[in-house]
PDB file of C-alpha atoms and ligand atoms in Angstrom:
ATOM      1  CA  MET A 759      -0.033  -0.190  -0.032  1.00  0.00           C
ATOM      2  CA  ASN A 760       1.305   3.255  -1.170  1.00  0.00           C
ATOM      3  CA  SER A 761       1.834   5.570   2.178  1.00  0.00           C
ATOM      4  CA  MET A 762       0.107   8.634   0.680  1.00  0.00           C
ATOM      5  CA  ASN A 763      -2.797   6.365   0.356  1.00  0.00           C
ATOM      6  CA  CYS A 764      -4.265   7.389   3.683  1.00  0.00           C
ATOM      7  CA  ASP A 765      -4.179  10.974   3.013  1.00  0.00           C
ATOM      8  CA  LEU A 766      -7.064  10.141   0.353  1.00  0.00           C
ATOM      9  CA  SER A 767     -10.651   9.854   1.085  1.00  0.00           C
ATOM     10  CA  ALA A 768     -11.320   7.676  -1.923  1.00  0.00           C
ATOM     11  CA  VAL A 769      -9.382   6.668  -5.198  1.00  0.00           C
ATOM     12  CA  LEU A 770     -11.257   8.277  -7.948  1.00  0.00           C
ATOM     13  CA  LEU A 771      -8.987   6.087 -10.905  1.00  0.00           C
ATOM     14  CA  ASP A 772      -7.278   3.358 -10.545  1.00  0.00           C
ATOM     15  CA  GLU A 773      -4.210   2.795 -12.754  1.00  0.00           C
ATOM     16  CA  TYR A 774      -5.971   0.550 -15.148  1.00  0.00           C
ATOM     17  CA  ARG A 775      -8.699   2.868 -15.997  1.00  0.00           C
ATOM     18  CA  ILE A 776      -5.874   5.573 -16.355  1.00  0.00           C
ATOM     19  CA  GLN A 777      -3.846   3.668 -18.531  1.00  0.00           C
ATOM     20  CA  THR A 778      -6.642   2.225 -20.755  1.00  0.00           C
ATOM     21  CA  ARG A 779      -8.116   5.807 -21.269  1.00  0.00           C
ATOM     22  CA  VAL A 780      -4.706   7.184 -21.943  1.00  0.00           C
ATOM     23  CA  ARG A 781      -4.045   4.473 -24.691  1.00  0.00           C
ATOM     24  CA  GLU A 782      -7.586   5.284 -26.166  1.00  0.00           C
ATOM     25  CA  ILE A 783      -6.737   8.907 -26.620  1.00  0.00           C
ATOM     26  CA  GLY A 784      -3.409   8.245 -27.854  1.00  0.00           C
ATOM     27  CA  MET A 785      -4.647   5.556 -30.633  1.00  0.00           C
ATOM     28  CA  GLN A 786      -7.148   8.683 -31.595  1.00  0.00           C
ATOM     29  CA  ILE A 787      -4.515  11.029 -32.097  1.00  0.00           C
ATOM     30  CA  ALA A 788      -2.131   8.943 -34.267  1.00  0.00           C
ATOM     31  CA  SER A 789      -5.250   7.887 -36.463  1.00  0.00           C
ATOM     32  CA  GLU A 790      -6.386  11.844 -36.497  1.00  0.00           C
ATOM     33  CA  TYR A 791      -2.667  13.180 -37.269  1.00  0.00           C
ATOM     34  CA  LYS A 792      -1.588  10.148 -39.690  1.00  0.00           C
ATOM     35  CA  ASP A 793       1.120  11.905 -42.086  1.00  0.00           C
ATOM     36  CA  LYS A 794       1.639  15.039 -39.798  1.00  0.00           C
ATOM     37  CA  VAL A 795       4.483  15.577 -36.914  1.00  0.00           C
ATOM     38  CA  PRO A 796       2.300  17.210 -34.407  1.00  0.00           C
ATOM     39  CA  VAL A 797       4.159  19.194 -31.668  1.00  0.00           C
ATOM     40  CA  ILE A 798       2.826  17.843 -28.428  1.00  0.00           C
ATOM     41  CA  ILE A 799       3.149  20.689 -25.784  1.00  0.00           C
ATOM     42  CA  GLY A 800       3.016  19.356 -22.202  1.00  0.00           C
ATOM     43  CA  ILE A 801       1.716  21.747 -19.375  1.00  0.00           C
ATOM     44  CA  LEU A 802       4.324  21.844 -16.252  1.00  0.00           C
ATOM     45  CA  LYS A 803       4.058  20.312 -14.072  1.00  0.00           C
ATOM     46  CA  GLY A 804       0.593  18.734 -13.839  1.00  0.00           C
ATOM     47  CA  GLY A 805       0.643  17.514 -17.246  1.00  0.00           C
ATOM     48  CA  ALA A 806       4.159  15.783 -17.131  1.00  0.00           C
ATOM     49  CA  ILE A 807       3.066  12.254 -16.411  1.00  0.00           C
ATOM     50  CA  PHE A 808      -0.214  12.298 -18.553  1.00  0.00           C
ATOM     51  CA  MET A 809       2.189  13.572 -21.195  1.00  0.00           C
ATOM     52  CA  ALA A 810       4.865  10.856 -20.792  1.00  0.00           C
ATOM     53  CA  ASP A 811       2.360   7.735 -20.736  1.00  0.00           C
ATOM     54  CA  LEU A 812       0.043   9.500 -23.901  1.00  0.00           C
ATOM     55  CA  VAL A 813       2.969   9.681 -26.111  1.00  0.00           C
ATOM     56  CA  ARG A 814       4.164   6.328 -25.552  1.00  0.00           C
ATOM     57  CA  SER A 815       0.765   5.340 -26.973  1.00  0.00           C
ATOM     58  CA  ILE A 816       0.707   7.343 -29.797  1.00  0.00           C
ATOM     59  CA  THR A 817       2.447   5.307 -33.022  1.00  0.00           C
ATOM     60  CA  ILE A 818       3.214   8.043 -35.452  1.00  0.00           C
ATOM     61  CA  PRO A 819       6.421  10.589 -34.891  1.00  0.00           C
ATOM     62  CA  VAL A 820       5.777  13.422 -32.619  1.00  0.00           C
ATOM     63  CA  GLU A 821       7.887  16.633 -31.179  1.00  0.00           C
ATOM     64  CA  LEU A 822       7.513  17.257 -27.373  1.00  0.00           C
ATOM     65  CA  ASP A 823       8.031  20.549 -25.899  1.00  0.00           C
ATOM     66  CA  PHE A 824       6.859  21.874 -22.725  1.00  0.00           C
ATOM     67  CA  LEU A 825       5.556  25.348 -21.100  1.00  0.00           C
ATOM     68  CA  ALA A 826       5.472  26.139 -17.598  1.00  0.00           C
ATOM     69  CA  ILE A 827       2.747  28.571 -15.885  1.00  0.00           C
ATOM     70  CA  SER A 828       2.018  29.048 -12.592  1.00  0.00           C
ATOM     71  CA  SER A 829      -1.712  28.534 -11.425  1.00  0.00           C
ATOM     72  CA  TYR A 830      -2.245  27.757  -7.942  1.00  0.00           C
ATOM     73  CA  GLY A 831       0.463  28.241  -5.714  1.00  0.00           C
ATOM     74  CA  ASN A 832      -0.108  26.402  -2.690  1.00  0.00           C
ATOM     75  CA  ALA A 833      -3.772  26.446  -2.472  1.00  0.00           C
ATOM     76  CA  THR A 834      -6.710  24.549  -3.758  1.00  0.00           C
ATOM     77  CA  SER A 835      -8.624  27.271  -5.493  1.00  0.00           C
ATOM     78  CA  SER A 836      -7.590  29.473  -8.401  1.00  0.00           C
ATOM     79  CA  SER A 837      -5.592  32.844  -7.768  1.00  0.00           C
ATOM     80  CA  GLY A 838      -6.968  33.989 -11.247  1.00  0.00           C
ATOM     81  CA  VAL A 839      -3.404  34.900 -12.150  1.00  0.00           C
ATOM     82  CA  VAL A 840      -1.632  33.000 -14.946  1.00  0.00           C
ATOM     83  CA  LYS A 841       2.262  33.670 -15.434  1.00  0.00           C
ATOM     84  CA  ILE A 842       4.631  31.960 -17.594  1.00  0.00           C
ATOM     85  CA  ARG A 843       7.419  30.185 -15.814  1.00  0.00           C
ATOM     86  CA  LYS A 844       9.123  28.718 -19.036  1.00  0.00           C
ATOM     87  CA  ASP A 845       8.514  29.118 -22.497  1.00  0.00           C
ATOM     88  CA  ILE A 846       8.330  26.532 -25.172  1.00  0.00           C
ATOM     89  CA  ASP A 847      11.585  26.006 -27.207  1.00  0.00           C
ATOM     90  CA  ALA A 848       9.972  25.039 -30.388  1.00  0.00           C
ATOM     91  CA  ASP A 849       9.039  27.332 -33.509  1.00  0.00           C
ATOM     92  CA  ILE A 850       5.590  26.315 -33.789  1.00  0.00           C
ATOM     93  CA  SER A 851       4.504  28.542 -36.426  1.00  0.00           C
ATOM     94  CA  GLY A 852       2.856  26.502 -39.221  1.00  0.00           C
ATOM     95  CA  ARG A 853       3.092  23.287 -37.232  1.00  0.00           C
ATOM     96  CA  ASP A 854       0.155  21.240 -35.743  1.00  0.00           C
ATOM     97  CA  VAL A 855       0.026  21.754 -31.945  1.00  0.00           C
ATOM     98  CA  ILE A 856      -1.616  19.526 -29.407  1.00  0.00           C
ATOM     99  CA  ILE A 857      -1.869  21.153 -25.685  1.00  0.00           C
ATOM    100  CA  VAL A 858      -1.494  18.247 -23.122  1.00  0.00           C
ATOM    101  CA  GLU A 859      -2.995  19.680 -19.743  1.00  0.00           C
ATOM    102  CA  ASP A 860      -3.604  17.703 -16.437  1.00  0.00           C
ATOM    103  CA  ILE A 861      -7.062  19.269 -15.403  1.00  0.00           C
ATOM    104  CA  VAL A 862      -9.353  21.767 -16.252  1.00  0.00           C
ATOM    105  CA  ASP A 863     -11.219  23.642 -13.338  1.00  0.00           C
ATOM    106  CA  SER A 864     -12.316  27.208 -14.266  1.00  0.00           C
ATOM    107  CA  GLY A 865     -10.889  27.270 -17.606  1.00  0.00           C
ATOM    108  CA  LEU A 866      -8.706  30.170 -17.194  1.00  0.00           C
ATOM    109  CA  SER A 867      -5.177  28.547 -17.476  1.00  0.00           C
ATOM    110  CA  LEU A 868      -6.188  26.617 -20.557  1.00  0.00           C
ATOM    111  CA  GLN A 869      -7.821  29.942 -22.266  1.00  0.00           C
ATOM    112  CA  TYR A 870      -4.733  31.571 -21.340  1.00  0.00           C
ATOM    113  CA  ILE A 871      -2.222  29.072 -23.033  1.00  0.00           C
ATOM    114  CA  ARG A 872      -4.440  28.809 -26.223  1.00  0.00           C
ATOM    115  CA  ASP A 873      -4.413  32.394 -26.640  1.00  0.00           C
ATOM    116  CA  TYR A 874      -0.608  32.491 -26.092  1.00  0.00           C
ATOM    117  CA  LEU A 875       0.475  29.719 -28.220  1.00  0.00           C
ATOM    118  CA  LEU A 876      -2.379  30.950 -31.314  1.00  0.00           C
ATOM    119  CA  LYS A 877       0.012  33.979 -31.211  1.00  0.00           C
ATOM    120  CA  HIS A 878       2.729  31.839 -32.451  1.00  0.00           C
ATOM    121  CA  SER A 879       0.580  31.158 -35.593  1.00  0.00           C
ATOM    122  CA  PRO A 880       0.405  27.371 -35.553  1.00  0.00           C
ATOM    123  CA  ALA A 881      -1.129  25.454 -38.297  1.00  0.00           C
ATOM    124  CA  SER A 882      -3.698  24.173 -35.938  1.00  0.00           C
ATOM    125  CA  LEU A 883      -4.187  24.038 -32.198  1.00  0.00           C
ATOM    126  CA  LYS A 884      -6.020  21.231 -30.188  1.00  0.00           C
ATOM    127  CA  THR A 885      -6.252  20.700 -26.755  1.00  0.00           C
ATOM    128  CA  CYS A 886      -6.099  17.261 -24.553  1.00  0.00           C
ATOM    129  CA  VAL A 887      -6.945  17.348 -21.003  1.00  0.00           C
ATOM    130  CA  LEU A 888      -6.733  14.276 -18.803  1.00  0.00           C
ATOM    131  CA  LEU A 889      -9.711  15.494 -16.439  1.00  0.00           C
ATOM    132  CA  ASP A 890     -12.680  17.888 -16.487  1.00  0.00           C
ATOM    133  CA  LYS A 891     -14.467  19.647 -13.955  1.00  0.00           C
ATOM    134  CA  PRO A 892     -17.439  20.733 -15.900  1.00  0.00           C
ATOM    135  CA  ASN A 893     -19.434  22.150 -12.966  1.00  0.00           C
ATOM    136  CA  ALA A 894     -16.355  24.662 -12.291  1.00  0.00           C
ATOM    137  CA  HIS A 895     -16.047  26.376 -15.686  1.00  0.00           C
ATOM    138  CA  LYS A 896     -15.906  29.952 -14.894  1.00  0.00           C
ATOM    139  CA  MET A 897     -16.057  30.493 -19.059  1.00  0.00           C
ATOM    140  CA  GLU A 898     -16.921  28.722 -22.314  1.00  0.00           C
ATOM    141  CA  VAL A 899     -14.340  26.143 -22.784  1.00  0.00           C
ATOM    142  CA  SER A 900     -14.041  23.653 -25.066  1.00  0.00           C
ATOM    143  CA  PHE A 901     -11.313  20.654 -25.777  1.00  0.00           C
ATOM    144  CA  ASP A 902     -10.614  18.002 -28.432  1.00  0.00           C
ATOM    145  CA  TYR A 903      -9.705  15.211 -26.390  1.00  0.00           C
ATOM    146  CA  VAL A 904     -10.852  14.434 -22.631  1.00  0.00           C
ATOM    147  CA  GLY A 905     -10.079  11.671 -20.466  1.00  0.00           C
ATOM    148  CA  PHE A 906     -12.780  11.790 -17.771  1.00  0.00           C
ATOM    149  CA  GLU A 907     -15.163  14.194 -16.568  1.00  0.00           C
ATOM    150  CA  ILE A 908     -15.196  14.803 -12.654  1.00  0.00           C
ATOM    151  CA  GLY A 909     -17.122  16.360 -10.138  1.00  0.00           C
ATOM    152  CA  ASN A 910     -15.630  19.754  -8.029  1.00  0.00           C
ATOM    153  CA  GLU A 911     -13.841  17.620  -5.646  1.00  0.00           C
ATOM    154  CA  PHE A 912     -10.024  18.274  -5.008  1.00  0.00           C
ATOM    155  CA  VAL A 913      -8.150  15.523  -6.403  1.00  0.00           C
ATOM    156  CA  VAL A 914      -4.022  14.603  -6.533  1.00  0.00           C
ATOM    157  CA  GLY A 915      -2.050  11.992  -8.089  1.00  0.00           C
ATOM    158  CA  TYR A 916      -1.051  10.976 -11.531  1.00  0.00           C
ATOM    159  CA  GLY A 917       1.000  14.470 -12.001  1.00  0.00           C
ATOM    160  CA  LEU A 918      -1.820  16.284  -9.945  1.00  0.00           C
ATOM    161  CA  ASP A 919      -0.140  17.802  -6.783  1.00  0.00           C
ATOM    162  CA  TYR A 920      -1.661  19.528  -3.520  1.00  0.00           C
ATOM    163  CA  ASP A 921       1.425  21.700  -2.258  1.00  0.00           C
ATOM    164  CA  GLU A 922       3.634  20.035  -4.694  1.00  0.00           C
ATOM    165  CA  ARG A 923       2.749  16.376  -3.118  1.00  0.00           C
ATOM    166  CA  TYR A 924       1.265  13.391  -4.449  1.00  0.00           C
ATOM    167  CA  ARG A 925       2.474  13.996  -8.271  1.00  0.00           C
ATOM    168  CA  ASN A 926       3.836  10.642  -8.071  1.00  0.00           C
ATOM    169  CA  LEU A 927       1.224   8.731  -6.988  1.00  0.00           C
ATOM    170  CA  PRO A 928       0.003   5.979  -9.843  1.00  0.00           C
ATOM    171  CA  TYR A 929      -3.698   6.876  -9.808  1.00  0.00           C
ATOM    172  CA  ILE A 930      -5.893   9.665  -9.047  1.00  0.00           C
ATOM    173  CA  GLY A 931      -7.602  10.307  -5.445  1.00  0.00           C
ATOM    174  CA  ILE A 932      -9.685  12.560  -3.566  1.00  0.00           C
ATOM    175  CA  LEU A 933      -7.448  14.367  -1.051  1.00  0.00           C
ATOM    176  CA  LYS A 934      -9.042  14.371   2.382  1.00  0.00           C
ATOM    177  CA  GLU A 935     -10.833  17.700   3.384  1.00  0.00           C
ATOM    178  CA  GLU A 936      -9.161  17.948   6.681  1.00  0.00           C
ATOM    179  CA  LEU A 937      -5.545  18.410   5.146  1.00  0.00           C
ATOM    180  CA  TYR A 938      -6.328  21.588   3.651  1.00  0.00           C
ATOM    181  CA  SER A 939      -9.546  22.895   4.801  1.00  0.00           C
TER     182      SER A 939
HETATM  183  P1  IMP B 666      -7.933  26.654 -13.755  1.00  0.00           P
HETATM  184  O1  IMP B 666      -7.348  27.411 -14.589  1.00  0.00           O
HETATM  185  O2  IMP B 666      -8.912  27.123 -12.894  1.00  0.00           O
HETATM  186  O3  IMP B 666      -8.821  25.757 -15.249  1.00  0.00           O
HETATM  187  O4  IMP B 666      -6.895  25.662 -13.250  1.00  0.00           O
HETATM  188  C1  IMP B 666      -6.277  24.591 -13.910  1.00  0.00           C
HETATM  189  C2  IMP B 666      -5.006  24.066 -12.873  1.00  0.00           C
HETATM  190  O5  IMP B 666      -5.265  24.251 -11.575  1.00  0.00           O
HETATM  191  C3  IMP B 666      -4.577  22.806 -13.378  1.00  0.00           C
HETATM  192  O6  IMP B 666      -3.587  22.814 -14.567  1.00  0.00           O
HETATM  193  C4  IMP B 666      -4.093  22.163 -12.011  1.00  0.00           C
HETATM  194  O7  IMP B 666      -2.948  22.628 -11.754  1.00  0.00           O
HETATM  195  C5  IMP B 666      -4.882  23.159 -10.921  1.00  0.00           C
HETATM  196  N1  IMP B 666      -6.236  22.554 -10.437  1.00  0.00           N
HETATM  197  C6  IMP B 666      -7.331  22.376 -10.594  1.00  0.00           C
HETATM  198  N2  IMP B 666      -7.986  21.312  -9.768  1.00  0.00           N
HETATM  199  C7  IMP B 666      -7.333  20.607  -9.271  1.00  0.00           C
HETATM  200  C8  IMP B 666      -7.422  19.755  -8.746  1.00  0.00           C
HETATM  201  O8  IMP B 666      -8.593  19.136  -8.080  1.00  0.00           O
HETATM  202  N3  IMP B 666      -6.245  19.118  -8.130  1.00  0.00           N
HETATM  203  C9  IMP B 666      -4.951  19.472  -8.409  1.00  0.00           C
HETATM  204  N4  IMP B 666      -4.574  20.807  -9.058  1.00  0.00           N
HETATM  205  C10 IMP B 666      -5.872  21.274  -9.423  1.00  0.00           C
HETATM  206 MG1   MG B 667      -1.531  22.711 -13.070  1.00  0.00          MG
END
């Protein structure tokens, strides 16, 4: 038993469910981008684990890049301030770009990232998110690939953190409320 497991009130998505869904998305991307070489941009740090598994399920050539933004700090609710901490290295002008993000809550981060990358004139821009909290959106958000829709509970694991911890849990769980309230 993982020692971090006792900080969870429940396991929401186990390893098997995550891996199965990630593989399906990877296969869908591979078939939709056949004959292309998309640039896959992982959003650090939360999207790193998802990105690592996803790209290994994609059976066509891809290029990888990363963008780091600040979102939550140490709290569990959005600060509303999005800042770029590490820019992309690739020249994405004229390229087919796929953003890989861990979770969409208010939608603010994803909108900011989309607007930012669109300024670099990609040929196309799609978004792939592992988790979506549809009841938490504060704006119109749409994505092209979604792993799972979840409720408004605060979740950790598989890249997602609370105060930088739990990212290395291989599954996704609901963090006990007494640990942050
Ligand atoms: P948004 O800008 O409100 O959509 O928030 C997106 C970012 O907030 C994600 O990339 C996560 O870093 C963080 N976040 C939102 N909900 C959760 C959660 O339940 N667990 C961990 N991080 C979360
Ligand atoms: Mg994040």
